[in-house]
PDB file of C-alpha atoms and ligand atoms in Angstrom:
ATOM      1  CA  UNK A   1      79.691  -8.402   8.546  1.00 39.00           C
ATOM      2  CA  UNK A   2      82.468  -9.330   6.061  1.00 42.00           C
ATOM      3  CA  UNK A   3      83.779 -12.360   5.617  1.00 46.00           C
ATOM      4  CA  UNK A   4      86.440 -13.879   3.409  1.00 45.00           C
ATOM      5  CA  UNK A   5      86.516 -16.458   0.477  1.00 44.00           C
ATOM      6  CA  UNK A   6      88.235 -16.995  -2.804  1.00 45.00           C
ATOM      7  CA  UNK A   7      91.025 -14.322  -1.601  1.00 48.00           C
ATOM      8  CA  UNK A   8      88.606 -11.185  -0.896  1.00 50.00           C
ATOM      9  CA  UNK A   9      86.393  -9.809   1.385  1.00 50.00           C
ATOM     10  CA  UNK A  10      82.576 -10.336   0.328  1.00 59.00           C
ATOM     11  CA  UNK A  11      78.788  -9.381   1.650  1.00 72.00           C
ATOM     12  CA  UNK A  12      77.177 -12.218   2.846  1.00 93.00           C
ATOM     13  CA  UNK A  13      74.125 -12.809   0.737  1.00 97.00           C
ATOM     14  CA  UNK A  14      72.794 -15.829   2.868  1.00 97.00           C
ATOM     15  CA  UNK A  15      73.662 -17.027   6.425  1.00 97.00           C
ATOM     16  CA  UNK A  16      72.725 -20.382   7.926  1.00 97.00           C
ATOM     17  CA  UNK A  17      73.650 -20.375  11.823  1.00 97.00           C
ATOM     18  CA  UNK A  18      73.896 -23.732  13.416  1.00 98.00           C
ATOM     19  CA  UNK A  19      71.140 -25.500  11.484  1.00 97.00           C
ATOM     20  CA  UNK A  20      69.087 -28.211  12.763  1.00 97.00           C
ATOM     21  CA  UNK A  21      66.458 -30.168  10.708  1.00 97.00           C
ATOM     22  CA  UNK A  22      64.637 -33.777  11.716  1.00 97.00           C
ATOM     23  CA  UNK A  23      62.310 -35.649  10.027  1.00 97.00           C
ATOM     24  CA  UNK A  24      60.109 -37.835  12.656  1.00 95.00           C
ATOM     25  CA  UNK A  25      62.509 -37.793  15.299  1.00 93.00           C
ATOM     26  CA  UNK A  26      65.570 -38.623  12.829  1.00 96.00           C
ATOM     27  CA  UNK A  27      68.259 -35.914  12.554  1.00 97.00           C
ATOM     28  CA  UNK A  28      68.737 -35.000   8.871  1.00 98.00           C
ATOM     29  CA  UNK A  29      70.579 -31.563   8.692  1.00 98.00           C
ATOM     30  CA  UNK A  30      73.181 -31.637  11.896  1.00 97.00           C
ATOM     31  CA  UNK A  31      74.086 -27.740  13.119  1.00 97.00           C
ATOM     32  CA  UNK A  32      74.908 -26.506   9.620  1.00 98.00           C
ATOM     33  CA  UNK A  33      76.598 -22.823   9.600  1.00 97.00           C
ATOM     34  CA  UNK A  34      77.257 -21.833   6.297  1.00 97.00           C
ATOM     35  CA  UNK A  35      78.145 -18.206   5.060  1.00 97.00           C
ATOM     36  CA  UNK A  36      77.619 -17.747   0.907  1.00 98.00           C
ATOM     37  CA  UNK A  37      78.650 -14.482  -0.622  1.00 97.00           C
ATOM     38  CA  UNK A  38      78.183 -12.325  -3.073  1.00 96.00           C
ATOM     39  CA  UNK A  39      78.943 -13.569  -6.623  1.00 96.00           C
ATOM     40  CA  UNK A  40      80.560 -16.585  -4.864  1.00 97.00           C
ATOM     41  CA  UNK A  41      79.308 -19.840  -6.034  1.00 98.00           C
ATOM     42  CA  UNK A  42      79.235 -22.786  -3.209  1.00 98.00           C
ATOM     43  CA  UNK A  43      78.618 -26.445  -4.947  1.00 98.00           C
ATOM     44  CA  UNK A  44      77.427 -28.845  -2.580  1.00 98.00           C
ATOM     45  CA  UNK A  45      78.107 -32.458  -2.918  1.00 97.00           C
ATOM     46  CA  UNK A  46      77.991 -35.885  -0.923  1.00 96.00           C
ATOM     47  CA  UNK A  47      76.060 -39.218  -1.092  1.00 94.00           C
ATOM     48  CA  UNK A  48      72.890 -39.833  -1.637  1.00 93.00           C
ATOM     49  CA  UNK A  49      70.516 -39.037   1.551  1.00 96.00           C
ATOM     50  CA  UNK A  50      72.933 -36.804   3.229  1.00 97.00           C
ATOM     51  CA  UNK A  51      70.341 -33.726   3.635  1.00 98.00           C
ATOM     52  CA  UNK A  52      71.760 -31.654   0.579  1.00 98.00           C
ATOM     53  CA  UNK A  53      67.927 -31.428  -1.095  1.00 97.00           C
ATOM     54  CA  UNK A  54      66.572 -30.542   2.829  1.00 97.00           C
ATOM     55  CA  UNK A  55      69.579 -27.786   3.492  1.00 97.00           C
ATOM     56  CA  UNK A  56      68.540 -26.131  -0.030  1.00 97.00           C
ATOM     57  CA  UNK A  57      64.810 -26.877   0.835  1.00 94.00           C
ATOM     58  CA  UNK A  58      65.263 -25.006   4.126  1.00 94.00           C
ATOM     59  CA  UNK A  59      67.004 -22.250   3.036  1.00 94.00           C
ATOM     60  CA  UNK A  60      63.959 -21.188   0.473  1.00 91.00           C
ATOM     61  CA  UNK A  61      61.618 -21.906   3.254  1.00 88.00           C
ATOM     62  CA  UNK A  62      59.916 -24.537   1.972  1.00 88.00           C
ATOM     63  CA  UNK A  63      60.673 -26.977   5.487  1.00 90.00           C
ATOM     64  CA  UNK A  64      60.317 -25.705   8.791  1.00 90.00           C
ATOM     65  CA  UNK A  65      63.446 -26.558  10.497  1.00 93.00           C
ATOM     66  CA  UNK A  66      63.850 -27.343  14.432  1.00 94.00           C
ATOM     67  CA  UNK A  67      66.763 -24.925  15.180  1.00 95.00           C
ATOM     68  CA  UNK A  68      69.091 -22.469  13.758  1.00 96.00           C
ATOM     69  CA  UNK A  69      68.880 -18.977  11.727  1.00 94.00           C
ATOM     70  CA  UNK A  70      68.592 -18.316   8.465  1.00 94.00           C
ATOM     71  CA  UNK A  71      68.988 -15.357   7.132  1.00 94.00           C
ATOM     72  CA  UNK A  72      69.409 -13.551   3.385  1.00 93.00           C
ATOM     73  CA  UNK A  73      71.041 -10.265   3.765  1.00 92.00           C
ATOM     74  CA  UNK A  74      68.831  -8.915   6.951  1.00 85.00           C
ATOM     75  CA  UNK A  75      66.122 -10.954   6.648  1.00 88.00           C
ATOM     76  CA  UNK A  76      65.112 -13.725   8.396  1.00 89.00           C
ATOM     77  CA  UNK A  77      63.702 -16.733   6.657  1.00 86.00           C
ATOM     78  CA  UNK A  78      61.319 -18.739   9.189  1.00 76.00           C
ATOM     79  CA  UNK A  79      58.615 -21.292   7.433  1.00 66.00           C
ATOM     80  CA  UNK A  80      55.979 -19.289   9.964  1.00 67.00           C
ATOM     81  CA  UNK A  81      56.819 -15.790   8.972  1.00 66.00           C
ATOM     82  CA  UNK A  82      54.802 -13.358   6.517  1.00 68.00           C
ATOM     83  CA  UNK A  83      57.648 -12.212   5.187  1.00 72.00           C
ATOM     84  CA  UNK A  84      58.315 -15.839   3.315  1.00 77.00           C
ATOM     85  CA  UNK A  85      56.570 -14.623   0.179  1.00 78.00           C
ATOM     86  CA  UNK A  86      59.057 -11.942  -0.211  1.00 75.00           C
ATOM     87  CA  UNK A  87      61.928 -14.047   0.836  1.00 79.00           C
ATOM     88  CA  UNK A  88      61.022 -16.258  -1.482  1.00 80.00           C
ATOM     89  CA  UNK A  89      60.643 -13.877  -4.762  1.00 87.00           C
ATOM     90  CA  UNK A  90      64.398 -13.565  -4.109  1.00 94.00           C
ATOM     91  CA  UNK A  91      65.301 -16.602  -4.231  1.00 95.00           C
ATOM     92  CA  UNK A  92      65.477 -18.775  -7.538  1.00 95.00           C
ATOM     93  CA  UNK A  93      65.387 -22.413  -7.370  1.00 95.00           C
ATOM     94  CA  UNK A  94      65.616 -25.128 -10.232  1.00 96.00           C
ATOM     95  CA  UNK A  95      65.332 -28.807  -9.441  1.00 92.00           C
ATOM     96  CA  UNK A  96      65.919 -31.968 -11.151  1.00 90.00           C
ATOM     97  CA  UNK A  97      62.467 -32.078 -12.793  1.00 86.00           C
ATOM     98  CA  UNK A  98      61.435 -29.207 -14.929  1.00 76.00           C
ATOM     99  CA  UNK A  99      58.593 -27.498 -13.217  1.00 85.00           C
ATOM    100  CA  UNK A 100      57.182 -25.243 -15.846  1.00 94.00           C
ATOM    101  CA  UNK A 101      53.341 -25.015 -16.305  1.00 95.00           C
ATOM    102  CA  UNK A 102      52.892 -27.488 -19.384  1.00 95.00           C
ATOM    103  CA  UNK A 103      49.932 -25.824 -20.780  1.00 97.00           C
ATOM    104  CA  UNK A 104      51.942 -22.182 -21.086  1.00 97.00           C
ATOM    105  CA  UNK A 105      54.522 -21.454 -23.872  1.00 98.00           C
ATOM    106  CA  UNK A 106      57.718 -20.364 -23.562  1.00 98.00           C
ATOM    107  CA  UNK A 107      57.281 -17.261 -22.975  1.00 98.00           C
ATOM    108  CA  UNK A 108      54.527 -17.306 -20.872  1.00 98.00           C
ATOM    109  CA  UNK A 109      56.118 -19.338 -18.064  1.00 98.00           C
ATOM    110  CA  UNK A 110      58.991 -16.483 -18.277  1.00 98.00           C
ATOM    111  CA  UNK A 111      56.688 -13.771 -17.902  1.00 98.00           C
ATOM    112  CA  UNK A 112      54.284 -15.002 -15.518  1.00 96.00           C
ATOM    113  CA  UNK A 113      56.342 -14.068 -12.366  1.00 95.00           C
ATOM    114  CA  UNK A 114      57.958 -10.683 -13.679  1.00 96.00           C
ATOM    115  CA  UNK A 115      54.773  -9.347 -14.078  1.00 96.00           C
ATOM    116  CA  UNK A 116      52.656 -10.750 -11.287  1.00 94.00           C
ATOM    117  CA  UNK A 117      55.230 -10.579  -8.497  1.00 92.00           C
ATOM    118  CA  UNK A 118      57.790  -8.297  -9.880  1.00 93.00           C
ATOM    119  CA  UNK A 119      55.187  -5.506 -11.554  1.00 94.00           C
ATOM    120  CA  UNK A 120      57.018  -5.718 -14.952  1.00 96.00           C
ATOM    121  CA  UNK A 121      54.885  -3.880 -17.759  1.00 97.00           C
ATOM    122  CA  UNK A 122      54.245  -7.050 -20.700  1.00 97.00           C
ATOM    123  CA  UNK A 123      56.531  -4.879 -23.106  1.00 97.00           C
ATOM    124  CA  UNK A 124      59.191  -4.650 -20.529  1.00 97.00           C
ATOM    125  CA  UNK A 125      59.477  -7.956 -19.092  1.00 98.00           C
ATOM    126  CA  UNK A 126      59.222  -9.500 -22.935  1.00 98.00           C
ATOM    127  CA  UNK A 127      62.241  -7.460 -23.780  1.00 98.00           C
ATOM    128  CA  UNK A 128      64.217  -8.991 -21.151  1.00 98.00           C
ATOM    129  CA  UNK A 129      63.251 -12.460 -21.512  1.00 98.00           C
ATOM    130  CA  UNK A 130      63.882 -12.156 -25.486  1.00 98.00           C
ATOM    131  CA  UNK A 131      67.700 -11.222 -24.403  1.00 98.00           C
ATOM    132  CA  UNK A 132      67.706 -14.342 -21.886  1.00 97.00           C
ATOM    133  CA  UNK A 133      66.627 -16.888 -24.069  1.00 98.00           C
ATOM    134  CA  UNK A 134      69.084 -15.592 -26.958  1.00 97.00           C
ATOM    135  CA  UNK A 135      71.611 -15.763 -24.327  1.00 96.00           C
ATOM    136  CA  UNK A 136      70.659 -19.719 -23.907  1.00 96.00           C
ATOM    137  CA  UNK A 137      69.853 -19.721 -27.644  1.00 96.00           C
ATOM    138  CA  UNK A 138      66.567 -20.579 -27.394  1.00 97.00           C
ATOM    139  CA  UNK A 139      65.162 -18.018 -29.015  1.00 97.00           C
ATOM    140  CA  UNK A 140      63.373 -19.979 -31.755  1.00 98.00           C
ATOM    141  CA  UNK A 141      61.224 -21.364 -29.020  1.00 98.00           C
ATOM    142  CA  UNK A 142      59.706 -18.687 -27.407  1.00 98.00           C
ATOM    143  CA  UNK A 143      56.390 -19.780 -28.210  1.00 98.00           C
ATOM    144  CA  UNK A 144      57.049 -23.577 -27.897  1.00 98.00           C
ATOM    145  CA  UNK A 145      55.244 -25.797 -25.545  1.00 98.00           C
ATOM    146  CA  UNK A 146      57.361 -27.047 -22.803  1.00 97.00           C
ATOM    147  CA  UNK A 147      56.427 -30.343 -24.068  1.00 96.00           C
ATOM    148  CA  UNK A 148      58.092 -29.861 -27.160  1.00 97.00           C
ATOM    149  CA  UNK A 149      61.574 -29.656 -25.726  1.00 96.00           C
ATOM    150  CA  UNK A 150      64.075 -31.841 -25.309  1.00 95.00           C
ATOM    151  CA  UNK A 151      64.967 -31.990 -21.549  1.00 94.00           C
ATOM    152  CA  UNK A 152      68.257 -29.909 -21.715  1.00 95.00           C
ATOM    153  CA  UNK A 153      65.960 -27.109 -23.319  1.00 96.00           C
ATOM    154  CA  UNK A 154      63.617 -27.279 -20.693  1.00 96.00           C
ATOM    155  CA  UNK A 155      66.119 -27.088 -18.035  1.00 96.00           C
ATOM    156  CA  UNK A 156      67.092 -23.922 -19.801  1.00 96.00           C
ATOM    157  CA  UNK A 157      64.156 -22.379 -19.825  1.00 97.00           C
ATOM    158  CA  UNK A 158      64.218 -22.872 -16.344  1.00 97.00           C
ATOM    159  CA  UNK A 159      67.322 -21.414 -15.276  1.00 97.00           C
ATOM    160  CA  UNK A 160      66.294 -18.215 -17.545  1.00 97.00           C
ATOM    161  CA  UNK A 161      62.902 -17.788 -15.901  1.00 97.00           C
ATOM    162  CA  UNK A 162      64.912 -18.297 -12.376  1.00 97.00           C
ATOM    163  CA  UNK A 163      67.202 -15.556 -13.252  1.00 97.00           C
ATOM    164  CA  UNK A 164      64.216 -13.136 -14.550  1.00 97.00           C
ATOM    165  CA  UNK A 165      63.407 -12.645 -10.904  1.00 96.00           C
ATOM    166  CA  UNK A 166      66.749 -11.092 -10.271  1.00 96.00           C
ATOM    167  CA  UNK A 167      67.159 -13.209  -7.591  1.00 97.00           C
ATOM    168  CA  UNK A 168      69.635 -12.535  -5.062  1.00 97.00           C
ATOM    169  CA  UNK A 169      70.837 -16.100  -4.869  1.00 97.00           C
ATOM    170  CA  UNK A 170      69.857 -18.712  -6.578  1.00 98.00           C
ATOM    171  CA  UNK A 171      69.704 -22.664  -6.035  1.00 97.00           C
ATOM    172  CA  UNK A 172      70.459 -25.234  -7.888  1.00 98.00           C
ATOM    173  CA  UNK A 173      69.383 -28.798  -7.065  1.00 97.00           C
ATOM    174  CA  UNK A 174      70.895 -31.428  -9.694  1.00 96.00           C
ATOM    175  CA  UNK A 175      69.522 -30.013 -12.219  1.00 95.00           C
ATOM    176  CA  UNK A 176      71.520 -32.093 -14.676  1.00 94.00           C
ATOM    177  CA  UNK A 177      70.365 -35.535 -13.079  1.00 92.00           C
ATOM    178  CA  UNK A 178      67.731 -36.454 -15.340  1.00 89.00           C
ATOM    179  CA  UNK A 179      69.596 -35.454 -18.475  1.00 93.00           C
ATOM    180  CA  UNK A 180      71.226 -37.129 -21.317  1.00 91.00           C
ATOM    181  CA  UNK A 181      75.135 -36.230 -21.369  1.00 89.00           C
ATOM    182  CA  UNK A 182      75.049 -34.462 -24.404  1.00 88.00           C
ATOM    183  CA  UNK A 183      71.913 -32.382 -22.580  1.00 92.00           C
ATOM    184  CA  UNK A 184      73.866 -31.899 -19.643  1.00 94.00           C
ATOM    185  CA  UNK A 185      76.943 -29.861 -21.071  1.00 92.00           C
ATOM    186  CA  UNK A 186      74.317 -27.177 -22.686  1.00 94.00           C
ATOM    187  CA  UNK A 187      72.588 -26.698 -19.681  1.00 95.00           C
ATOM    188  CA  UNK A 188      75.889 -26.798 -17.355  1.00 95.00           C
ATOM    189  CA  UNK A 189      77.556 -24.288 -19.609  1.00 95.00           C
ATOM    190  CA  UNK A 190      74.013 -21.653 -19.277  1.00 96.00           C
ATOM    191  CA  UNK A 191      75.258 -22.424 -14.878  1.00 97.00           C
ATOM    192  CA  UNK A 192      79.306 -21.510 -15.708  1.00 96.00           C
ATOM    193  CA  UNK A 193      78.230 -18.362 -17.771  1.00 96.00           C
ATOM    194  CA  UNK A 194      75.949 -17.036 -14.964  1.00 97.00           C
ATOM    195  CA  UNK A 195      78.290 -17.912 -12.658  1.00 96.00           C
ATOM    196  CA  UNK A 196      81.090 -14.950 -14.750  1.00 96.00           C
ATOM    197  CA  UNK A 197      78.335 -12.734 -14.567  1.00 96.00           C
ATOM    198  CA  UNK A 198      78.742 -12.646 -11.024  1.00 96.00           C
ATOM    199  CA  UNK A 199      75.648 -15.036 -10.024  1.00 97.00           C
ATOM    200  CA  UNK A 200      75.408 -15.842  -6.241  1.00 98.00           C
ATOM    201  CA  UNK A 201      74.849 -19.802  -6.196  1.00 98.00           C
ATOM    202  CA  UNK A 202      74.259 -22.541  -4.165  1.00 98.00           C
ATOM    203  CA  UNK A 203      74.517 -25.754  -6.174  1.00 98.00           C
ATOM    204  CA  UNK A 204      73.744 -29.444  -5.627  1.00 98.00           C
ATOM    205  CA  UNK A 205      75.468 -31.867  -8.326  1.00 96.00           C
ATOM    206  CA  UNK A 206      76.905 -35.023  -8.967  1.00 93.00           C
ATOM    207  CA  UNK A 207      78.932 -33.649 -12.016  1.00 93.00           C
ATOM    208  CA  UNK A 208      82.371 -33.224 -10.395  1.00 93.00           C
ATOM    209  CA  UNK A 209      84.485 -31.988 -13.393  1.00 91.00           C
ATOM    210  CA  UNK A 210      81.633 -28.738 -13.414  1.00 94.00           C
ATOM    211  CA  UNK A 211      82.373 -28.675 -10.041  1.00 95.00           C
ATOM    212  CA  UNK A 212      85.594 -28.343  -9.896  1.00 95.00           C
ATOM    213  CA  UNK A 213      85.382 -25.541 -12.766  1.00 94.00           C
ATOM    214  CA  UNK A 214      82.355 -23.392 -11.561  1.00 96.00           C
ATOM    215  CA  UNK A 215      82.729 -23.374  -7.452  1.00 97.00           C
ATOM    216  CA  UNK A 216      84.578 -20.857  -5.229  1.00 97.00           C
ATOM    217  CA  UNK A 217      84.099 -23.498  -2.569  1.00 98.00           C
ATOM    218  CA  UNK A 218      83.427 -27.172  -2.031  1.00 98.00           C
ATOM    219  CA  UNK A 219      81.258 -28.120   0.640  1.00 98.00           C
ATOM    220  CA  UNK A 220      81.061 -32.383   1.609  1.00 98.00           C
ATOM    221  CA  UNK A 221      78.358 -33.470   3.739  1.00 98.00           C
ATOM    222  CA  UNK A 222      77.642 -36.637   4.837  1.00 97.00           C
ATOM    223  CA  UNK A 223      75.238 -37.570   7.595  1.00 96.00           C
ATOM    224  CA  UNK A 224      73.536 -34.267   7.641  1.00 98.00           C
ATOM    225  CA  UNK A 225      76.960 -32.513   8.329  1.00 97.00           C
ATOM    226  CA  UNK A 226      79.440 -30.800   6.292  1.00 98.00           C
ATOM    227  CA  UNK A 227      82.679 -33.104   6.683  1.00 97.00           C
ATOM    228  CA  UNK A 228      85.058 -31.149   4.625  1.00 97.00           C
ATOM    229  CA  UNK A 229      85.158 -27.825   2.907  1.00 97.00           C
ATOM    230  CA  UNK A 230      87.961 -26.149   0.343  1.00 97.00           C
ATOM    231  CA  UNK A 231      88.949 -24.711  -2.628  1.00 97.00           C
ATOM    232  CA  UNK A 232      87.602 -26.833  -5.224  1.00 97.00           C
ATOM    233  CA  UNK A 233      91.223 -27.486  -6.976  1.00 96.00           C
ATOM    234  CA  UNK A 234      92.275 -28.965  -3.385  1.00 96.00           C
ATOM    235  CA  UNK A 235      90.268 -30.317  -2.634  1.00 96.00           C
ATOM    236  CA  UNK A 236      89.296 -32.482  -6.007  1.00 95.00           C
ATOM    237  CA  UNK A 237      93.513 -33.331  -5.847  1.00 93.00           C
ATOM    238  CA  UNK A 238      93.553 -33.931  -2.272  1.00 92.00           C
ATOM    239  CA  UNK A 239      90.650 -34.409  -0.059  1.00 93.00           C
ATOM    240  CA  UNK A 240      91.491 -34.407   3.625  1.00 94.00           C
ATOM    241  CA  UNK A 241      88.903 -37.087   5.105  1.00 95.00           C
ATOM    242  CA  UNK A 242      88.714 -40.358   3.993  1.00 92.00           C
ATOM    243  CA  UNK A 243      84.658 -40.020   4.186  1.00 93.00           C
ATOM    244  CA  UNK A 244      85.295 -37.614   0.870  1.00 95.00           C
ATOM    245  CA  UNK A 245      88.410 -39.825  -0.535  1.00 91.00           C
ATOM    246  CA  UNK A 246      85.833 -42.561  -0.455  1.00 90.00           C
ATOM    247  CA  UNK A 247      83.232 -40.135  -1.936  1.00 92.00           C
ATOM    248  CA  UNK A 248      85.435 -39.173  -4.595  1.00 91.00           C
ATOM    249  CA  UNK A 249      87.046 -42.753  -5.158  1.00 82.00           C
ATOM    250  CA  UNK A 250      90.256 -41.360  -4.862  1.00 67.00           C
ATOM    251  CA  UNK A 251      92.602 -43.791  -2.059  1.00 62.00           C
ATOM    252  CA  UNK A 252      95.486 -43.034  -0.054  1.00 62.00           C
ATOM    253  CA  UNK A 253      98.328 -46.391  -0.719  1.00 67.00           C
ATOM    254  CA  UNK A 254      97.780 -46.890   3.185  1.00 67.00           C
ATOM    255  CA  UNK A 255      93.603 -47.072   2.726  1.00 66.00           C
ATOM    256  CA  UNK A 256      93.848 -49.373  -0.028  1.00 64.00           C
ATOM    257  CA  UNK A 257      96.308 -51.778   2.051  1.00 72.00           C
ATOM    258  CA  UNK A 258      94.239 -51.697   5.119  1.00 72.00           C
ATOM    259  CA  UNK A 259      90.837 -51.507   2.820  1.00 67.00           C
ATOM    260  CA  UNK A 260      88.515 -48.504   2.240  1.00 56.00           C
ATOM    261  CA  UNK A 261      87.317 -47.044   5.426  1.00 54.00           C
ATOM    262  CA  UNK A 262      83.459 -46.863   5.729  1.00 53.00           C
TER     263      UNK A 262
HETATM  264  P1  LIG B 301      70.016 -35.733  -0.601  1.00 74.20           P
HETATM  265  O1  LIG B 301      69.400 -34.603  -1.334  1.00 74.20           O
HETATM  266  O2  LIG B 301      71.390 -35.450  -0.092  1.00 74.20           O
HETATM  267  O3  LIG B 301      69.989 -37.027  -1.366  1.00 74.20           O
HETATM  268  P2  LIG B 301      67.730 -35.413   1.138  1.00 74.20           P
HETATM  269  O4  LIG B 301      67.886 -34.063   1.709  1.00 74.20           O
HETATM  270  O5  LIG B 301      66.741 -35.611   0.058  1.00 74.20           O
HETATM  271  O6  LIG B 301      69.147 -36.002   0.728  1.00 74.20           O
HETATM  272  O7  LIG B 301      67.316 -36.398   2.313  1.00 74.20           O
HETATM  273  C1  LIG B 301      68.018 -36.466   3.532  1.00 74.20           C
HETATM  274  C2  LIG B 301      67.330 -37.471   4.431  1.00 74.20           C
HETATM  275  O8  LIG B 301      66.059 -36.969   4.810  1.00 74.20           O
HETATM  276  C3  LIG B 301      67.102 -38.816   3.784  1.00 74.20           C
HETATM  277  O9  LIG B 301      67.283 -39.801   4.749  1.00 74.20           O
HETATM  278  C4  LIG B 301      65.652 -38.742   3.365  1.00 74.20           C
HETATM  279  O10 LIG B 301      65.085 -40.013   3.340  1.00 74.20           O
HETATM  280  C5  LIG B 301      65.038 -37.880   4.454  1.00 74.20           C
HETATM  281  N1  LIG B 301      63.903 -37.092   3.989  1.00 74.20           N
HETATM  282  C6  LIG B 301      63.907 -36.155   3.026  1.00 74.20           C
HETATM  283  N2  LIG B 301      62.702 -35.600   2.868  1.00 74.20           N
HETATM  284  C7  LIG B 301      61.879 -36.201   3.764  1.00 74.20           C
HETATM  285  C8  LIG B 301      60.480 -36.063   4.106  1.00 74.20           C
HETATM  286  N3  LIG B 301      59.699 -35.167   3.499  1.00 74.20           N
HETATM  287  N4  LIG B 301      59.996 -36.861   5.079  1.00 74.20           N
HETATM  288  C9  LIG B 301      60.793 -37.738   5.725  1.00 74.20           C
HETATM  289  N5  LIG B 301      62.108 -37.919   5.456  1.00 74.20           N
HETATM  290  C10 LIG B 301      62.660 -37.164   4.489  1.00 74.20           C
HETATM  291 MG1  LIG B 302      68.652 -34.496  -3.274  1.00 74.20          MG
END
């Protein structure tokens, strides 16, 4: 199947059919269908609570959801399936809080899955993650504790061992949100450079200026829907509901005369 976003035709790399997720009997994710493709980057946004941390959450299998497909390229990812593990080695995640193993350097967190999941000789695998932390300039602290980073370096290190996978999409779940604003625009600026290299992403922030600059496409949930979707120039200028006007803080003359619309 081809679809078409940002002006060509791509592969889909991930497909979410009319997604349904509760949590004790409350709806969070309402009949979400989503195509990504590939090297397109999505960026997800929308108030706090509105099921963007559950939609990425289901997509890497880590929720069982109550209805709906997912699927990345021909597979199908099901929370009950064997196949999860696999799934799952191809696609990268990085959240808020830096999850690397504290007691391992550096290096050692980026070579851990390479060469247990991926098979990657040591000599190999260190080649590669030499070149990716260069690319981040990190390399002075390959053999660093993760505790001797600042946060921005951390989230870094992260994204690199994310991308040493070779995943086929990754995810991106404010990763910025803990961050100082000086830490922020280093570790945003490792997300736009991936992004050229033809990255496939999925990406949760509040930052809406990197928005604006690193997504194909907008997506605007609220309620555990998606309310709005566009080009990111759009729909930054010119949002079309006044749930994302709201959102955004950005008032029509009539909405400010007859008060903001909840
Ligand atoms: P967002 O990431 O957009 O802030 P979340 O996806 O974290 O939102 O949460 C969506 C809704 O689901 C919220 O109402 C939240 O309280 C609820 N929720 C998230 N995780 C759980 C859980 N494990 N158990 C129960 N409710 C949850
Ligand atoms: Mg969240």
């Amino acid at each position: 199947m081809a679809i078409k976003g940002a002006g060509r035709v791509k592969t889909p790399v991930l497909r979410i059919d009319n997604l349904v997720k509760s949590f004790d009997g409350s709806v969070v994710l309402n009949d979400i269908s989503l195509t990504i493709g590939e090297g397109e980057v999505v960026v997800i946004i929308g108030p706090s609570g509105c099921g963007k941390s559950t939609l990425l959450r289901c997509v890497n299998g880590l929720e069982p959801v109550d209805s709906g497909e997912i699927y990345l390229r021909d597979a199908r990812i099901d929370g009950q399936k064997k196949n999860l593990h696999l799934v799952r080695q191809k696609i990268g995640m990085v959240f808020q809080s830096y999850d690397l193993f504290p007691h391992m350097d550096v290096m050692d967190n980026l070579l851990l899955g390479p060469m247990r999941a991926l098979g990657r000789t040591k000599q190999d695998a260190t080649a590669e993650a030499e070149a990716a932390l260069k690319r981040v300039g990190l390399s002075d602290k390959a053999h660093a504790l993760p505790r001797q980073l600042s946060g921005g370096q951390k989230q870094r290190v992260a994204i690199v061992r994310a991308t040493l996978m070779h995943p086929d999409i990754l995810l991106l779940d404010e990763i910025t949100a803990a961050l100082d604003p000086e830490m922020v625009r280093e570790v945003l600026s490792v997300v736009l450079d991936l992004a050229k290299d033809g990255m496939t992403m999925a990406i949760v922030t509040h930052e809406m200026r990197f928005a604006e600059a690193v997504a194909d496409r907008i997506l605007f949930m609220d309620g555990g829907s998606i309310v709005e979707e566009g080009k990111p120039k759009a729909f930054f200028a010119s949002p079309e509901t006044a749930r994302a006007r709201k959102f955004l803080n950005t008032f029509t003359y009539e909405e400010l005369r007859e008060g903001i619309p909840t």
